[in-house]
């Protein structure tokens, strides 16, 4: 049994520290958040990886933290693609630097841009696509000032970050915050602690991520060179994404219309690091100019290894990625360093991250194609504008300036099924045994159902997820109408787990599964749909224990001694459930807050394929809550 370090808090200090004023002259609600209400982290008594929450006085540590403000990367000449060198990590980065506050200023606004030649309306950060890289060390504080100058509300979610003690900074509209209204500002402030690796951020307002609000996050470990078992001299981020030519809001209206039967919009193109060169003759009905567009170029040294951090920031498509005539080594999965495993094709679903180590081939041709293929088997219909592959160029230093690579594709048949990379051989470098005892087992039936008005919606069991942007679930815990004192009192008599119907009606709003104390949960998701579903859990990582096609084994067989490998299974935050298949994951609900669990195919999440976990409900009430619509 785990012994958790005790939580000592002054609830009144949190609540008194929040001061409300009526309205200023501009009609904006003012709110002062007390510096005393900044959550911190402590280890458990056993030194394990589970989390307890305390409060600390920020002024006590303020003198120990350096402050770094990144310059605004505004582009007065108009919107443009982000320079490729922006995603090359600093080769002189100090992994052992003292904790720093890294501050950014972002303006989100609408622009017109042609990433592959075809012009389309986009939503961009500081006028560039994709968004800026956030590079930091474990223990740093991140401060991002967001100014929404667009015509619609927005938010930023920090995908994969625990947000321990700062649940309200998770950026999930309708769950942890109201969106940032047009013309208003909001500051995200949080620490990155007890996790390292490759992550990303994106808007969590409708499908805005598909319109351009995406970017990478890299958190360095002080032991990074030890955790990565194959040395490398260069480190880069590679974003792959499906690419639509229409705004997501227009596509969404059609997707959610009656009689659509979950026919997801098929992307006509794909991009690598936001760029590609489209032959405009193939899209005669689009305004297109690709004369100044080039494929993504990766200049690599021919005498040392390179780490490429792949992130699928797309809305729908799974990718198969390869570098012609290269084997490479998987060394990280969703922030978990793994023992290197050689492969030559990488399958990556939306929201997943994989680091690979590229070793220069002995017979170096100089130029090679980097191919990223969308797995079209899961597309619902034939898209006449579809260009299913996007190609980049790997060029080794000293190679001839040939016009194009002459490298060859791998000869074997390309896999058509939409499912995760086989990760059964990937072992985390830092071993962690999955808990043998499970407190609760949750069975989720994932379906799309056609109900009233011929509307197709996503369901987990009998609930379709529909949140209120103006009344997030986390806020409801603190509203006078919900009587938080009564809610807190009820925890002493309520069972430690169960569906919370006071915060969310399962019939109309979706499931909110509540836990008190620290509990280990198993989630078995069974997919009755003909497409795969990459499920993401906010605020936690989980162990992937088993996957399969068809029906899962009976519980007596599934949980029979020795059937599940608990010794050191892969830990990640996004795992797919294949079509007509199932996946079993296990996690420890130890991070206080309200956390979304949803399919990361954007269309499916908007159709309702999601739920929430209210973890450690007995602790969340003592955390400070940042309320309001578009405050700074």
XYZ file of C-alpha atoms in Angstrom:
632
model
C 0.000 0.000 0.000
C 1.322 3.425 -0.940
C 1.972 5.924 1.827
C 1.199 9.391 0.568
C 2.853 12.430 2.050
C 0.172 14.357 3.947
C -1.542 17.350 2.416
C -1.620 20.397 4.711
C -3.532 23.340 3.314
C -5.411 26.375 4.500
C -8.588 26.316 2.472
C -9.513 29.831 3.563
C -6.181 31.190 2.363
C -7.022 29.998 -1.128
C -10.528 31.320 -1.187
C -9.823 34.602 0.588
C -6.969 35.271 -1.804
C -9.457 35.663 -4.633
C -10.971 39.139 -4.698
C -13.825 40.097 -7.002
C -14.688 43.598 -8.134
C -17.887 44.380 -10.043
C -16.866 45.602 -13.491
C -14.284 48.017 -14.764
C -15.074 50.673 -17.342
C -14.479 48.181 -20.133
C -16.970 45.698 -18.779
C -14.283 43.213 -17.744
C -14.527 41.217 -14.563
C -11.487 41.857 -12.380
C -9.944 39.131 -10.291
C -6.885 39.048 -8.086
C -5.314 35.668 -7.487
C -3.283 35.437 -4.294
C 0.397 34.563 -4.693
C -0.079 32.280 -1.709
C -2.264 29.994 -3.785
C 0.375 28.614 -6.129
C 0.374 24.812 -6.032
C 3.625 22.926 -5.765
C 4.792 19.346 -5.869
C 6.153 16.930 -3.296
C 7.258 13.342 -3.589
C 5.475 10.646 -1.727
C 6.990 9.179 1.367
C 8.116 6.154 -0.633
C 9.841 8.265 -3.282
C 7.559 6.871 -5.944
C 6.043 8.471 -8.984
C 2.636 9.285 -7.563
C 1.643 12.818 -6.769
C 0.528 14.664 -3.680
C -0.406 18.332 -3.636
C 0.677 21.076 -1.267
C 0.625 24.851 -1.363
C 3.687 27.000 -1.028
C 4.456 30.695 -0.815
C 5.847 31.719 -4.194
C 8.012 34.453 -2.718
C 10.072 31.835 -0.893
C 11.361 30.423 -4.157
C 11.142 33.471 -6.371
C 14.741 34.443 -5.774
C 15.950 31.055 -6.986
C 14.307 31.168 -10.393
C 15.825 32.921 -13.397
C 13.476 34.767 -15.724
C 13.720 34.432 -19.490
C 11.390 36.279 -21.845
C 11.332 35.194 -25.468
C 10.981 37.993 -28.030
C 7.673 38.272 -29.815
C 7.980 36.658 -33.240
C 5.451 38.956 -34.881
C 5.704 39.167 -38.650
C 4.910 42.703 -39.838
C 5.382 41.601 -43.452
C 2.380 39.295 -43.190
C 1.724 35.645 -42.376
C 4.388 33.138 -43.329
C 5.688 29.651 -42.717
C 7.920 29.193 -39.715
C 11.615 28.964 -40.667
C 12.765 25.360 -40.590
C 15.695 26.175 -38.317
C 13.232 27.136 -35.555
C 12.675 23.427 -34.920
C 16.362 22.589 -34.526
C 17.005 22.339 -30.802
C 19.758 24.398 -29.229
C 22.980 22.323 -29.446
C 24.431 24.259 -26.498
C 21.435 23.781 -24.233
C 22.309 23.652 -20.532
C 20.507 20.634 -19.087
C 21.743 21.541 -15.603
C 20.668 25.176 -15.548
C 18.825 26.440 -12.487
C 15.030 26.476 -12.807
C 13.907 29.360 -14.999
C 10.701 31.174 -15.792
C 10.307 31.070 -19.561
C 7.865 33.677 -20.757
C 6.149 33.961 -24.143
C 3.748 36.429 -25.744
C 1.350 35.017 -28.321
C -1.232 36.752 -30.452
C -3.818 34.479 -32.047
C -5.527 35.829 -35.153
C -6.950 34.829 -38.528
C -4.752 34.971 -41.616
C -4.693 33.624 -45.145
C -1.737 31.402 -45.996
C -0.742 28.746 -48.542
C 1.402 26.154 -46.707
C 1.565 23.840 -49.731
C 0.532 26.346 -52.382
C -3.245 26.256 -51.877
C -4.530 29.363 -50.131
C -6.804 28.854 -47.150
C -8.007 30.741 -44.080
C -6.007 29.824 -40.979
C -5.725 30.706 -37.300
C -2.103 31.411 -36.429
C 0.087 32.234 -33.450
C 2.049 35.436 -34.087
C 1.317 35.169 -37.797
C 3.359 32.016 -38.389
C 2.582 28.371 -39.054
C 3.194 26.119 -37.206
C 3.491 27.649 -33.730
C 6.728 28.415 -31.855
C 8.795 25.782 -30.068
C 8.736 25.806 -26.268
C 12.045 24.360 -25.068
C 12.676 24.095 -21.343
C 14.130 21.999 -18.548
C 12.285 19.879 -16.051
C 11.385 22.141 -13.130
C 11.023 25.317 -15.196
C 8.003 27.583 -15.019
C 6.200 28.347 -18.283
C 4.304 31.616 -18.693
C 2.381 32.194 -21.924
C 0.424 35.415 -22.418
C -2.281 34.763 -25.013
C -4.026 37.663 -26.762
C -7.020 36.529 -28.766
C -7.392 38.860 -31.734
C -9.470 36.420 -33.726
C -13.192 36.479 -34.289
C -13.883 33.324 -32.240
C -13.079 32.173 -28.722
C -9.984 30.023 -28.232
C -7.826 28.176 -25.688
C -4.482 26.368 -25.452
C -4.120 22.828 -24.114
C -0.666 21.567 -23.140
C -0.851 18.007 -24.394
C 0.709 15.445 -22.073
C 1.661 17.871 -19.299
C 0.505 16.799 -15.847
C -0.560 20.252 -14.618
C -0.276 18.916 -11.085
C -1.803 21.535 -8.807
C -2.763 23.708 -11.782
C -5.688 21.800 -13.247
C -7.294 25.081 -14.335
C -4.311 25.675 -16.667
C -5.035 22.512 -18.677
C -6.822 24.601 -21.307
C -9.746 22.237 -21.932
C -12.796 24.314 -22.808
C -15.903 23.266 -20.904
C -13.888 21.050 -18.583
C -11.277 23.239 -16.867
C -11.840 26.714 -18.284
C -14.038 29.033 -20.248
C -12.529 29.873 -23.626
C -10.622 33.096 -24.187
C -13.164 35.434 -25.729
C -12.373 37.502 -28.849
C -10.506 40.649 -27.910
C -9.525 39.324 -24.495
C -6.290 38.083 -22.960
C -5.364 35.143 -20.754
C -2.107 34.092 -19.097
C -1.192 30.433 -18.696
C 1.276 29.853 -15.858
C 2.447 26.413 -14.741
C 5.480 24.350 -13.786
C 6.789 21.377 -15.742
C 7.816 18.908 -13.069
C 8.380 15.165 -12.866
C 8.226 14.673 -16.622
C 10.539 15.089 -19.604
C 10.463 14.386 -23.314
C 8.406 15.439 -26.330
C 4.984 17.069 -26.006
C 2.909 19.618 -27.882
C 0.224 22.242 -27.487
C -2.914 22.971 -29.447
C -6.182 24.807 -29.206
C -8.817 22.824 -27.338
C -11.649 24.940 -28.715
C -13.629 23.002 -31.292
C -11.312 22.025 -34.202
C -9.051 25.101 -34.204
C -5.950 22.922 -33.998
C -6.707 21.853 -37.565
C -6.695 25.524 -38.556
C -3.129 26.114 -37.362
C -3.027 26.540 -33.569
C -0.400 23.855 -32.878
C 3.231 23.718 -31.822
C 5.887 21.551 -30.101
C 7.116 21.369 -26.507
C 10.415 19.759 -25.493
C 11.246 19.250 -21.811
C 14.870 18.324 -21.174
C 16.011 16.040 -18.388
C 19.205 16.645 -16.482
C 19.906 12.974 -17.207
C 18.948 13.147 -20.872
C 22.265 11.795 -22.112
C 21.926 8.796 -19.779
C 18.291 8.124 -20.651
C 18.951 8.119 -24.393
C 20.975 4.971 -24.944
C 22.201 5.838 -28.444
C 24.216 9.073 -28.457
C 23.338 11.807 -30.935
C 24.767 15.211 -31.734
C 21.738 16.929 -33.253
C 18.138 17.144 -32.071
C 15.142 18.229 -34.190
C 11.364 18.392 -34.007
C 9.296 17.092 -36.941
C 5.573 17.853 -37.048
C 3.459 15.766 -39.413
C -0.137 16.666 -40.068
C -3.050 16.113 -42.368
C -3.960 19.374 -44.073
C -7.404 20.634 -45.018
C -8.133 23.420 -47.484
C -11.280 24.613 -45.688
C -11.838 26.002 -42.220
C -12.690 23.377 -39.645
C -15.870 25.241 -38.695
C -17.219 24.771 -42.227
C -16.213 21.114 -42.327
C -17.712 20.544 -38.887
C -21.118 21.823 -39.961
C -21.200 19.225 -42.705
C -19.782 16.399 -40.576
C -22.333 16.835 -37.777
C -25.286 17.328 -40.133
C -28.100 14.744 -40.363
C -27.537 11.600 -42.425
C -23.739 11.913 -42.430
C -23.233 8.600 -40.565
C -19.836 9.575 -39.133
C -18.230 10.183 -42.535
C -15.226 12.152 -41.323
C -13.882 14.893 -43.620
C -11.036 13.411 -45.638
C -7.931 15.616 -45.751
C -6.797 16.407 -49.307
C -3.153 16.879 -48.346
C -0.492 16.587 -45.658
C 2.431 18.728 -44.515
C 5.757 18.234 -42.740
C 6.666 21.096 -40.401
C 3.853 23.038 -42.021
C 5.096 22.842 -45.612
C 4.791 20.939 -48.850
C 4.844 21.733 -52.579
C 1.558 20.941 -54.299
C 1.200 20.699 -58.050
C -1.446 23.355 -58.596
C -2.666 21.562 -61.718
C -4.086 18.823 -59.466
C -6.387 21.295 -57.666
C -7.886 23.340 -60.534
C -10.775 24.580 -58.393
C -8.501 26.082 -55.735
C -6.551 29.315 -55.661
C -3.004 28.017 -55.656
C 0.548 29.305 -56.014
C 3.320 26.896 -55.037
C 6.130 28.705 -56.843
C 7.681 29.767 -53.527
C 6.998 26.512 -51.684
C 9.538 23.754 -51.080
C 9.533 20.410 -49.359
C 10.812 20.153 -45.794
C 14.602 19.816 -45.839
C 16.678 18.108 -43.154
C 20.404 18.788 -43.451
C 22.116 16.111 -41.358
C 25.762 15.450 -40.612
C 27.132 12.325 -42.272
C 29.403 11.441 -39.338
C 27.059 11.492 -36.336
C 23.562 10.468 -35.280
C 20.480 12.691 -35.192
C 17.402 12.557 -32.989
C 14.124 13.328 -34.766
C 11.131 13.958 -32.496
C 8.025 13.145 -34.557
C 4.668 14.565 -33.452
C 1.402 13.884 -35.276
C -0.439 17.182 -34.808
C -3.173 16.313 -37.303
C -6.917 15.992 -36.855
C -7.620 12.602 -38.410
C -4.966 10.726 -40.373
C -2.569 8.105 -39.111
C 0.849 8.304 -40.791
C 3.443 5.752 -41.814
C 6.845 7.418 -41.790
C 10.096 6.191 -43.283
C 13.443 7.417 -44.524
C 14.354 5.464 -47.644
C 17.072 2.854 -47.166
C 17.398 3.686 -43.455
C 16.728 1.696 -40.349
C 16.276 3.868 -37.295
C 15.812 3.324 -33.584
C 12.743 4.257 -31.536
C 14.034 5.866 -28.329
C 11.033 7.695 -26.827
C 7.256 7.273 -26.810
C 4.981 10.055 -25.526
C 7.589 11.346 -23.069
C 8.815 7.897 -21.956
C 12.418 7.028 -22.842
C 12.612 3.452 -24.129
C 15.394 1.014 -24.899
C 16.248 1.477 -28.604
C 14.350 -0.741 -31.012
C 15.262 -0.895 -34.714
C 12.471 -0.447 -37.280
C 12.235 1.142 -40.709
C 8.579 2.261 -40.786
C 6.925 4.221 -38.010
C 3.156 4.297 -37.516
C 1.997 7.368 -35.624
C -1.591 8.268 -34.787
C -2.950 11.749 -34.013
C -1.462 13.264 -30.830
C 1.246 10.606 -30.466
C 4.977 11.324 -30.279
C 7.936 9.134 -31.138
C 11.629 9.981 -31.058
C 13.852 8.091 -33.463
C 17.632 8.025 -33.722
C 18.823 8.241 -37.324
C 22.184 6.594 -38.011
C 23.813 7.640 -41.320
C 24.016 4.680 -43.727
C 27.432 3.290 -44.585
C 26.868 3.634 -48.330
C 25.725 7.226 -48.166
C 23.958 8.465 -51.308
C 23.673 11.963 -49.888
C 19.965 12.534 -50.589
C 17.033 10.443 -49.358
C 13.284 10.789 -49.330
C 11.534 11.106 -45.990
C 8.055 9.763 -46.763
C 4.989 10.345 -44.608
C 1.980 8.423 -45.923
C -1.532 8.914 -44.657
C -3.139 5.527 -44.002
C -6.117 5.977 -46.302
C -7.777 2.676 -45.385
C -9.638 4.486 -42.599
C -10.957 7.268 -44.843
C -14.724 7.102 -45.322
C -14.804 8.110 -48.981
C -12.599 8.919 -51.953
C -11.411 12.508 -51.910
C -10.780 13.727 -55.495
C -8.094 16.188 -54.364
C -6.289 13.627 -52.197
C -2.497 13.562 -52.227
C -1.858 10.836 -49.682
C 1.922 11.199 -49.346
C 4.040 14.129 -48.270
C 7.773 13.962 -48.892
C 10.657 15.692 -47.210
C 14.330 15.494 -48.118
C 17.126 14.208 -45.888
C 20.388 15.655 -47.157
C 23.723 14.701 -45.642
C 26.416 17.326 -45.459
C 28.843 17.302 -48.360
C 26.419 15.656 -50.766
C 26.030 16.803 -54.341
C 23.319 19.319 -55.145
C 21.227 16.804 -57.043
C 17.748 18.051 -57.973
C 15.911 15.232 -56.180
C 16.805 12.085 -54.234
C 17.127 8.816 -56.128
C 16.532 6.650 -53.048
C 14.244 3.622 -53.161
C 11.146 2.763 -51.174
C 11.155 -0.325 -48.980
C 9.974 -3.334 -51.018
C 7.458 -4.986 -48.676
C 3.719 -4.371 -48.854
C 2.554 -1.292 -46.991
C 0.338 -2.083 -44.015
C -3.234 -0.915 -44.573
C -4.786 -1.363 -41.144
C -5.264 1.654 -38.916
C -3.744 0.769 -35.573
C -0.838 1.604 -33.313
C 2.754 0.667 -33.926
C 3.506 -2.660 -32.241
C 5.101 -1.410 -29.035
C 5.268 -4.755 -27.227
C 9.060 -4.809 -27.585
C 9.547 -1.275 -26.274
C 10.728 -1.252 -22.650
C 10.986 1.990 -20.661
C 14.550 2.882 -19.676
C 13.393 3.759 -16.166
C 11.597 0.586 -15.092
C 8.281 0.965 -13.343
C 6.127 -1.973 -12.416
C 2.416 -1.505 -12.993
C 0.400 -1.863 -9.780
C -0.718 -5.442 -9.251
C -3.812 -4.421 -7.308
C -6.625 -2.685 -9.177
C -9.250 -0.766 -7.215
C -11.763 -0.307 -10.018
C -12.401 -1.722 -13.474
C -14.193 0.481 -15.995
C -15.637 -0.935 -19.189
C -16.262 1.587 -21.974
C -18.190 0.658 -25.102
C -17.112 3.035 -27.885
C -19.772 3.474 -30.574
C -21.277 5.875 -33.050
C -25.059 5.870 -32.926
C -27.665 7.463 -35.143
C -30.467 8.825 -33.012
C -32.966 11.692 -33.169
C -33.000 13.768 -36.353
C -30.672 11.224 -38.026
C -27.719 12.687 -36.143
C -24.634 10.506 -35.735
C -22.828 11.034 -32.441
C -20.044 9.333 -30.517
C -20.901 7.435 -27.340
C -18.994 5.908 -24.455
C -21.489 3.431 -23.073
C -24.761 5.371 -23.291
C -23.306 8.871 -22.903
C -22.273 11.394 -25.530
C -20.033 14.182 -24.277
C -21.352 17.738 -24.627
C -19.843 20.401 -22.376
C -20.845 23.983 -21.676
C -18.124 26.406 -22.736
C -19.570 29.050 -20.414
C -19.867 26.746 -17.390
C -16.912 24.333 -17.180
C -17.206 21.330 -14.912
C -14.299 22.473 -12.736
C -16.013 25.799 -12.143
C -19.219 24.105 -11.047
C -17.446 22.749 -7.988
C -17.015 26.320 -6.771
C -20.254 27.958 -7.795
C -22.564 28.896 -4.915
C -25.400 27.037 -6.616
C -23.537 23.745 -6.249
C -23.033 24.288 -2.495
C -19.390 23.220 -2.330
C -19.533 22.752 1.432
C -22.303 20.200 1.017
C -20.380 18.558 -1.785
C -17.297 18.349 0.432
C -19.333 16.963 3.332
C -20.854 14.329 1.085
C -17.425 12.904 0.300
C -17.205 11.397 3.770
C -20.220 9.190 3.104
C -20.009 8.774 -0.678
C -18.334 5.696 -2.155
C -14.725 6.294 -3.265
C -15.668 5.960 -6.941
C -18.711 6.413 -9.115
C -20.495 8.500 -11.725
C -21.047 12.075 -10.530
C -24.520 13.032 -11.734
C -24.540 16.378 -9.900
C -21.805 17.859 -12.077
C -22.871 16.269 -15.355
C -25.989 14.444 -16.487
C -24.801 11.268 -18.254
C -27.875 11.324 -20.489
C -27.295 14.835 -21.850
C -23.794 16.046 -20.909
C -21.574 12.982 -20.684
C -19.841 10.861 -18.076
C -17.901 12.300 -15.133
C -16.276 9.471 -13.185
C -15.306 10.593 -9.684
C -12.664 9.159 -7.351
C -11.557 10.053 -3.837
C -8.189 9.186 -2.452
C -5.541 7.614 -4.680
C -6.957 4.723 -6.665
C -5.695 2.458 -9.423
C -8.112 2.169 -12.329
C -8.312 -0.162 -15.299
C -10.074 1.098 -18.418
C -11.035 -1.436 -21.049
C -12.217 0.340 -24.197
C -14.015 -1.855 -26.723
C -14.434 -0.316 -30.158
C -17.588 -1.194 -32.100
C -16.694 1.263 -34.877
C -14.983 0.557 -38.207
C -12.290 3.184 -37.540
C -9.536 3.333 -34.941
C -9.648 5.696 -31.965
C -6.466 7.143 -30.396
C -7.612 7.831 -26.824
C -5.790 10.474 -24.774
C -5.950 10.911 -20.993
C -5.244 14.395 -19.662
C -3.098 14.877 -16.570
C -1.715 11.326 -16.383
C 0.250 8.633 -18.124
C -0.999 5.069 -18.244
C 0.348 1.579 -18.747
C -0.763 -0.163 -21.936
C -1.402 -3.709 -20.707
C -3.140 -5.477 -23.586
C -4.724 -4.956 -27.000
C -6.587 -7.204 -29.378
C -9.064 -7.631 -32.207
C -12.656 -8.693 -31.700
C -13.967 -9.263 -28.196
C -11.630 -9.213 -25.181
C -11.125 -12.381 -23.155
C -13.489 -12.985 -20.243
C -12.308 -11.193 -17.079
C -11.344 -14.487 -15.462
C -8.930 -15.149 -18.333
C -7.778 -11.560 -18.836
C -6.847 -11.204 -15.172
C -5.580 -14.722 -14.649
C -2.123 -14.879 -13.017
C 0.645 -14.194 -15.502
C -1.647 -13.176 -18.359
C -0.769 -9.472 -18.137
C 2.863 -8.356 -18.146
C 3.117 -5.932 -15.229
C 6.903 -5.916 -14.927
C 7.702 -2.849 -17.038
C 4.976 -2.170 -19.626
C 5.047 0.887 -21.857
C 3.816 4.138 -20.299
C 2.238 6.772 -22.524
C -0.687 9.210 -22.690
C -2.263 8.375 -26.084
C -3.055 4.829 -27.253
C -5.261 3.617 -30.091
C -8.108 1.146 -30.065
C -8.211 -0.488 -33.487
C -11.410 -0.989 -35.476
C -13.575 -3.658 -33.839
C -10.838 -4.169 -31.268
C -10.091 -3.416 -27.646
C -7.363 -1.938 -25.454
C -6.736 -2.293 -21.720
C -4.919 0.513 -19.910
C -4.138 1.021 -16.223
C -3.460 4.308 -14.446
C -3.224 5.713 -10.947
C -5.755 8.502 -10.399
C -3.463 10.549 -8.158
C -3.529 13.985 -9.801
C -6.298 16.181 -8.329
C -8.524 17.735 -10.957
C -11.039 17.217 -13.709
C -9.348 15.474 -16.629
C -10.698 14.747 -20.092
C -10.412 11.286 -21.629
C -11.251 11.412 -25.320
C -10.569 10.199 -28.802
C -7.944 12.485 -30.346
C -9.413 12.309 -33.805
C -10.772 15.818 -33.625
C -13.987 15.048 -35.470
C -14.801 12.204 -33.080
C -14.150 14.292 -29.975
C -16.472 17.001 -31.288
C -19.087 14.330 -31.985
C -19.037 13.383 -28.301
C -16.527 10.524 -27.996
C -15.187 11.667 -24.636
C -15.682 11.607 -20.871
C -14.081 13.109 -17.764
C -12.365 11.869 -14.628
C -12.766 13.902 -11.438
C -9.697 12.586 -9.628
C -9.118 12.984 -5.899
C -12.325 14.905 -5.377
C -11.476 15.180 -1.687
C -8.388 17.263 -2.544
C -9.507 19.318 -5.530
C -11.721 21.535 -3.370
C -8.702 22.995 -1.576
C -6.903 24.016 -4.750
C -7.148 27.572 -5.999
C -9.353 28.031 -9.035
C -8.891 30.665 -11.697
C -12.339 31.614 -12.928
C -13.557 33.977 -15.603
C -14.053 34.530 -19.298
C -11.016 35.979 -21.018
C -9.306 37.496 -17.992
C -5.582 38.132 -17.845
